[in-house]
mmCIF file of C-alpha atoms and ligand atoms in Angstrom:
data_model
loop_
_atom_site.group_PDB
_atom_site.id
_atom_site.type_symbol
_atom_site.label_atom_id
_atom_site.label_comp_id
_atom_site.label_asym_id
_atom_site.label_seq_id
_atom_site.Cartn_x
_atom_site.Cartn_y
_atom_site.Cartn_z
ATOM 1 C CA UNK A 1 17.639 -1.821 -2.837
ATOM 2 C CA UNK A 2 14.521 -1.838 -4.981
ATOM 3 C CA UNK A 3 11.105 -1.204 -3.406
ATOM 4 C CA UNK A 4 7.657 -0.704 -4.862
ATOM 5 C CA UNK A 5 4.569 0.945 -3.429
ATOM 6 C CA UNK A 6 1.360 -0.686 -4.667
ATOM 7 C CA UNK A 7 -1.905 1.109 -4.003
ATOM 8 C CA UNK A 8 -5.361 -0.327 -4.503
ATOM 9 C CA UNK A 9 -8.775 1.046 -5.443
ATOM 10 C CA UNK A 10 -9.686 4.686 -5.025
ATOM 11 C CA UNK A 11 -6.302 5.707 -3.659
ATOM 12 C CA UNK A 12 -5.872 7.670 -6.900
ATOM 13 C CA UNK A 13 -8.389 10.065 -5.282
ATOM 14 C CA UNK A 14 -6.053 10.930 -2.402
ATOM 15 C CA UNK A 15 -5.976 14.653 -1.795
ATOM 16 C CA UNK A 16 -9.210 15.179 -3.695
ATOM 17 C CA UNK A 17 -11.842 14.012 -1.148
ATOM 18 C CA UNK A 18 -12.151 13.096 2.544
ATOM 19 C CA UNK A 19 -9.028 15.035 3.658
ATOM 20 C CA UNK A 20 -10.037 14.536 7.307
ATOM 21 C CA UNK A 21 -9.377 10.798 6.910
ATOM 22 C CA UNK A 22 -6.781 10.575 4.153
ATOM 23 C CA UNK A 23 -4.995 13.955 4.216
ATOM 24 C CA UNK A 24 -4.837 16.639 1.564
ATOM 25 C CA UNK A 25 -1.812 15.543 -0.424
ATOM 26 C CA UNK A 26 -2.086 13.683 -3.716
ATOM 27 C CA UNK A 27 -0.198 10.407 -3.809
ATOM 28 C CA UNK A 28 2.041 11.634 -6.611
ATOM 29 C CA UNK A 29 3.119 14.612 -4.484
ATOM 30 C CA UNK A 30 3.876 12.266 -1.596
ATOM 31 C CA UNK A 31 5.661 9.813 -3.904
ATOM 32 C CA UNK A 32 7.986 12.535 -5.222
ATOM 33 C CA UNK A 33 8.800 13.562 -1.623
ATOM 34 C CA UNK A 34 9.580 9.948 -0.728
ATOM 35 C CA UNK A 35 11.805 9.529 -3.779
ATOM 36 C CA UNK A 36 13.833 12.608 -2.858
ATOM 37 C CA UNK A 37 14.010 11.680 0.838
ATOM 38 C CA UNK A 38 15.227 8.157 0.008
ATOM 39 C CA UNK A 39 17.272 9.061 -3.043
ATOM 40 C CA UNK A 40 19.752 6.231 -2.428
ATOM 41 C CA UNK A 41 17.215 3.543 -3.210
ATOM 42 C CA UNK A 42 14.921 2.813 -6.128
ATOM 43 C CA UNK A 43 11.248 3.228 -5.292
ATOM 44 C CA UNK A 44 8.608 2.460 -7.890
ATOM 45 C CA UNK A 45 4.875 3.092 -7.722
ATOM 46 C CA UNK A 46 1.839 1.295 -9.107
ATOM 47 C CA UNK A 47 -1.846 1.989 -8.526
ATOM 48 C CA UNK A 48 -4.865 0.139 -9.865
ATOM 49 C CA UNK A 49 -8.563 -0.016 -9.191
ATOM 50 C CA UNK A 50 -8.674 -3.548 -10.622
ATOM 51 C CA UNK A 51 -8.084 -6.570 -8.403
ATOM 52 C CA UNK A 52 -6.490 -8.743 -11.122
ATOM 53 C CA UNK A 53 -4.050 -5.988 -12.093
ATOM 54 C CA UNK A 54 -2.890 -5.765 -8.480
ATOM 55 C CA UNK A 55 -2.369 -9.553 -8.446
ATOM 56 C CA UNK A 56 -0.472 -9.435 -11.763
ATOM 57 C CA UNK A 57 1.797 -6.680 -10.394
ATOM 58 C CA UNK A 58 2.503 -8.676 -7.214
ATOM 59 C CA UNK A 59 3.507 -11.651 -9.409
ATOM 60 C CA UNK A 60 5.659 -9.421 -11.640
ATOM 61 C CA UNK A 61 7.675 -7.817 -8.831
ATOM 62 C CA UNK A 62 7.402 -10.501 -6.158
ATOM 63 C CA UNK A 63 10.496 -12.514 -7.128
ATOM 64 C CA UNK A 64 12.747 -9.601 -7.990
ATOM 65 C CA UNK A 65 12.193 -6.600 -5.704
ATOM 66 C CA UNK A 66 13.537 -6.339 -2.144
ATOM 67 C CA UNK A 67 10.286 -5.112 -0.648
ATOM 68 C CA UNK A 68 6.676 -4.352 -1.439
ATOM 69 C CA UNK A 69 4.621 -1.720 0.391
ATOM 70 C CA UNK A 70 1.011 -2.640 -0.201
ATOM 71 C CA UNK A 71 -2.086 -0.622 0.566
ATOM 72 C CA UNK A 72 -4.725 -2.796 -1.073
ATOM 73 C CA UNK A 73 -7.404 -0.373 0.207
ATOM 74 C CA UNK A 74 -10.882 -1.977 0.258
ATOM 75 C CA UNK A 75 -9.537 -5.213 -1.310
ATOM 76 C CA UNK A 76 -7.622 -5.756 1.943
ATOM 77 C CA UNK A 77 -10.884 -6.741 3.569
ATOM 78 C CA UNK A 78 -12.350 -8.818 0.740
ATOM 79 C CA UNK A 79 -9.721 -10.303 -1.553
ATOM 80 C CA UNK A 80 -8.697 -13.901 -0.993
ATOM 81 C CA UNK A 81 -6.914 -13.578 -4.370
ATOM 82 C CA UNK A 82 -4.628 -10.766 -3.235
ATOM 83 C CA UNK A 83 -4.029 -12.591 0.054
ATOM 84 C CA UNK A 84 -3.025 -15.724 -1.880
ATOM 85 C CA UNK A 85 -0.739 -13.677 -4.152
ATOM 86 C CA UNK A 86 1.056 -12.195 -1.118
ATOM 87 C CA UNK A 87 1.480 -15.734 0.225
ATOM 88 C CA UNK A 88 2.742 -17.032 -3.122
ATOM 89 C CA UNK A 89 5.552 -14.534 -3.766
ATOM 90 C CA UNK A 90 9.018 -14.316 -2.229
ATOM 91 C CA UNK A 91 9.427 -10.570 -1.719
ATOM 92 C CA UNK A 92 8.377 -9.442 1.769
ATOM 93 C CA UNK A 93 5.244 -7.296 1.899
ATOM 94 C CA UNK A 94 4.526 -4.554 4.430
ATOM 95 C CA UNK A 95 0.808 -3.756 4.592
ATOM 96 C CA UNK A 96 0.012 -0.069 5.051
ATOM 97 C CA UNK A 97 -3.216 1.767 5.813
ATOM 98 C CA UNK A 98 -3.457 5.512 6.121
ATOM 99 C CA UNK A 99 -6.336 5.418 8.580
ATOM 100 C CA UNK A 100 -6.668 3.433 11.792
ATOM 101 C CA UNK A 101 -8.761 0.653 10.322
ATOM 102 C CA UNK A 102 -9.433 -0.762 13.804
ATOM 103 C CA UNK A 103 -11.107 2.472 14.861
ATOM 104 C CA UNK A 104 -13.500 2.230 11.887
ATOM 105 C CA UNK A 105 -16.279 -0.134 10.779
ATOM 106 C CA UNK A 106 -15.961 -3.795 11.790
ATOM 107 C CA UNK A 107 -15.541 -4.950 8.158
ATOM 108 C CA UNK A 108 -12.258 -3.005 8.043
ATOM 109 C CA UNK A 109 -10.859 -5.051 10.941
ATOM 110 C CA UNK A 110 -10.356 -8.076 8.678
ATOM 111 C CA UNK A 111 -7.285 -8.319 6.464
ATOM 112 C CA UNK A 112 -6.578 -11.114 3.985
ATOM 113 C CA UNK A 113 -3.046 -9.740 3.631
ATOM 114 C CA UNK A 114 -1.856 -9.432 7.230
ATOM 115 C CA UNK A 115 -1.393 -13.198 7.878
ATOM 116 C CA UNK A 116 1.315 -13.291 5.204
ATOM 117 C CA UNK A 117 2.724 -9.784 5.586
ATOM 118 C CA UNK A 118 6.074 -9.001 7.188
ATOM 119 C CA UNK A 119 4.291 -6.348 9.213
ATOM 120 C CA UNK A 120 1.354 -3.964 9.202
ATOM 121 C CA UNK A 121 1.371 -0.176 9.704
ATOM 122 C CA UNK A 122 -1.903 1.685 10.130
ATOM 123 C CA UNK A 123 -3.267 4.876 11.633
ATOM 124 C CA UNK A 124 -0.301 7.202 11.061
ATOM 125 C CA UNK A 125 -1.664 8.920 7.982
ATOM 126 C CA UNK A 126 0.446 8.951 4.829
ATOM 127 C CA UNK A 127 3.537 8.898 7.094
ATOM 128 C CA UNK A 128 2.877 5.127 7.189
ATOM 129 C CA UNK A 129 4.425 4.800 3.715
ATOM 130 C CA UNK A 130 7.656 6.400 4.959
ATOM 131 C CA UNK A 131 7.680 4.146 8.033
ATOM 132 C CA UNK A 132 7.239 1.138 5.749
ATOM 133 C CA UNK A 133 10.222 2.198 3.587
ATOM 134 C CA UNK A 134 12.311 2.626 6.741
ATOM 135 C CA UNK A 135 11.344 -0.868 7.862
ATOM 136 C CA UNK A 136 13.188 -2.262 4.817
ATOM 137 C CA UNK A 137 16.399 -0.262 5.429
HETATM 138 O O1 LIG B 1 -6.764 3.666 5.465
HETATM 139 C C1 LIG B 1 -6.441 3.155 4.390
HETATM 140 O O2 LIG B 1 -5.370 3.348 3.844
HETATM 141 C C2 LIG B 1 -7.462 2.267 3.646
HETATM 142 O O3 LIG B 1 -6.731 1.218 3.001
HETATM 143 C C3 LIG B 1 -8.142 3.161 2.626
HETATM 144 C C4 LIG B 1 -9.264 2.450 1.870
HETATM 145 C C5 LIG B 1 -10.233 1.788 2.842
HETATM 146 O O4 LIG B 1 -11.193 1.048 2.124
HETATM 147 C C6 LIG B 1 -9.505 0.869 3.810
HETATM 148 O O5 LIG B 1 -10.448 0.323 4.697
HETATM 149 C C7 LIG B 1 -8.457 1.636 4.589
HETATM 150 C C8 LIG B 1 -10.065 3.458 1.028
HETATM 151 C C9 LIG B 1 -9.238 4.215 0.054
HETATM 152 C C10 LIG B 1 -10.082 5.294 -0.543
HETATM 153 O O6 LIG B 1 -9.267 6.421 -0.677
HETATM 154 C C11 LIG B 1 -9.884 7.633 -0.880
HETATM 155 C C12 LIG B 1 -9.075 8.727 -0.804
HETATM 156 C C13 LIG B 1 -9.612 9.967 -0.991
HETATM 157 C C14 LIG B 1 -10.949 10.097 -1.270
HETATM 158 C C15 LIG B 1 -11.750 8.994 -1.347
HETATM 159 C C16 LIG B 1 -11.196 7.736 -1.171
#
């Protein structure tokens, strides 16, 4: 089983700012914990602040991997291109958000990814990434 976590813009700042919303752990710390917890499967990680790089990565892994865990961050609410990429690939995508996007500003209630995702997990903090991995097992 080969999974990849793809994170979008600003998620490289996790653990550095806004701990009350996003927690105090860096993503690399969390990623190492996930890799040791799920040592029987391959989990890769990619982060970019650039929309086109996220689309290129979805195309690269989307016919080969068994699952994609995608937190497209702010692009979730704006990017028709990422939504189309999710629709165009074969690998199932689970959309994850750390915060409860529906308890926040109205613009965060829209997702261009959800209509073509296998499922959506939001509001459980960084634990959502673990729940998404479990959903593929
Ligand atoms: O809750 C989530 O996971 C979000 O995808 C996070 C995005 C936000 O735009 C979405 O509406 C919901 C923002 C990611 C920014 O991450 C930061 C982390 C630490 C410090 C500053 C930003």
